[in-house]
XYZ file of C-alpha atoms in Angstrom:
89
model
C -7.204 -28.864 -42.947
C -6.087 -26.147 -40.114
C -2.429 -26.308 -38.913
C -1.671 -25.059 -35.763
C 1.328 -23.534 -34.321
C 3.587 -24.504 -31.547
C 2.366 -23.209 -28.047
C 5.594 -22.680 -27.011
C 5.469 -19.044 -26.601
C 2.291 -19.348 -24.145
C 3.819 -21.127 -21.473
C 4.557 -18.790 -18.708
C 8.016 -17.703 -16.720
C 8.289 -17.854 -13.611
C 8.366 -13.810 -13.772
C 4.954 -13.888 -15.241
C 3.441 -16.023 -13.026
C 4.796 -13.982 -9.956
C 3.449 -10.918 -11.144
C 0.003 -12.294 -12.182
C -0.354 -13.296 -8.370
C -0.926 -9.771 -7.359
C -4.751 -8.097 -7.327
C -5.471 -5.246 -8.747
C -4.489 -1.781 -7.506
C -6.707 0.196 -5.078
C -7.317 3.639 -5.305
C -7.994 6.171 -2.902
C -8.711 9.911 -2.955
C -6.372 12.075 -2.011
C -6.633 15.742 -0.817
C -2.927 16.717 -1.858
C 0.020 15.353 -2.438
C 1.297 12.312 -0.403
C 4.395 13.538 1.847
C 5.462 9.927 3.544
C 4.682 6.841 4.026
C 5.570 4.640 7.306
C 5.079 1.153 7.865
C 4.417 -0.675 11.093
C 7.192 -3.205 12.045
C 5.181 -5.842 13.968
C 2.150 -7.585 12.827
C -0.324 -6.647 11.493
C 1.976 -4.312 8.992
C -0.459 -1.333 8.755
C 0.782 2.006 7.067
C 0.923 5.474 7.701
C -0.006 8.259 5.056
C 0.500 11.876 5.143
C -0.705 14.387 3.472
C -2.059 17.913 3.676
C -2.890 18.033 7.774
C -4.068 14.506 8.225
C -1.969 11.141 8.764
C -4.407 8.106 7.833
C -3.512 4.367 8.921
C -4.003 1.924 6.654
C -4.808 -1.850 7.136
C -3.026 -3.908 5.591
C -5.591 -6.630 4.529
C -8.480 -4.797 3.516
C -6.643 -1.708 2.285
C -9.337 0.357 4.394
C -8.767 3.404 6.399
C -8.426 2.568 9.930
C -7.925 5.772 11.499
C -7.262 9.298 10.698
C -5.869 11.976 12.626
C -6.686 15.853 11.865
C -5.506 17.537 15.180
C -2.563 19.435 13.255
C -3.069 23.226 12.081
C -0.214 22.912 9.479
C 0.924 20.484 6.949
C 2.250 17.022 7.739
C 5.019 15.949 6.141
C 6.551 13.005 7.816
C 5.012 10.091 10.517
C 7.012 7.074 11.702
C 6.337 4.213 13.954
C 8.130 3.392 17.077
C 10.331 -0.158 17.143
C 7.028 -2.032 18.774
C 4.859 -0.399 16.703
C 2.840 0.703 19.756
C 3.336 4.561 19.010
C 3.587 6.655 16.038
C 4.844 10.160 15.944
């Protein structure tokens, strides 16, 4: 005859079951070191990444590179968004 034990230590927390709702991590590859990173404040939320001479915008849903901008001769270290998230410098 098989005795079981109590299942009282697998019943979640709430902790637990906040952290199991995010996906898994994407990775992307990087060139150099990341210098900043900016987000947009309106809708949609995209980000901003620098590094090396290149800023790359991210989307925020499919975690995809939406654009990337090379036009600088030396290192990028910092990118922010403007209040309507119209402009980024």
């Amino acid at each position: 005859q098989l005795l079981r034990t109590p299942k009282s230590a697998e019943t979640a927390t709430a902790e637990q079951k906040y952290w199991r709702k995010f996906k898994n991590v994407t990775l992307t590859k990087g060139y150099s070191p990341v210098y900043d990173i900016d987000f947009c404040p309106t809708s949609p939320y995209d980000f901003a990444v620098t590094n090396s001479t290149r800023v790359q915008v991210y989307g925020t849903r499919g975690k995809s590179v939406k654009k990337t901008v090379t036009r600088f001769k030396d290192v990028v270290y910092s990118c922010s968004f403007r209040h309507d998230g119209r402009l980024m410098v």
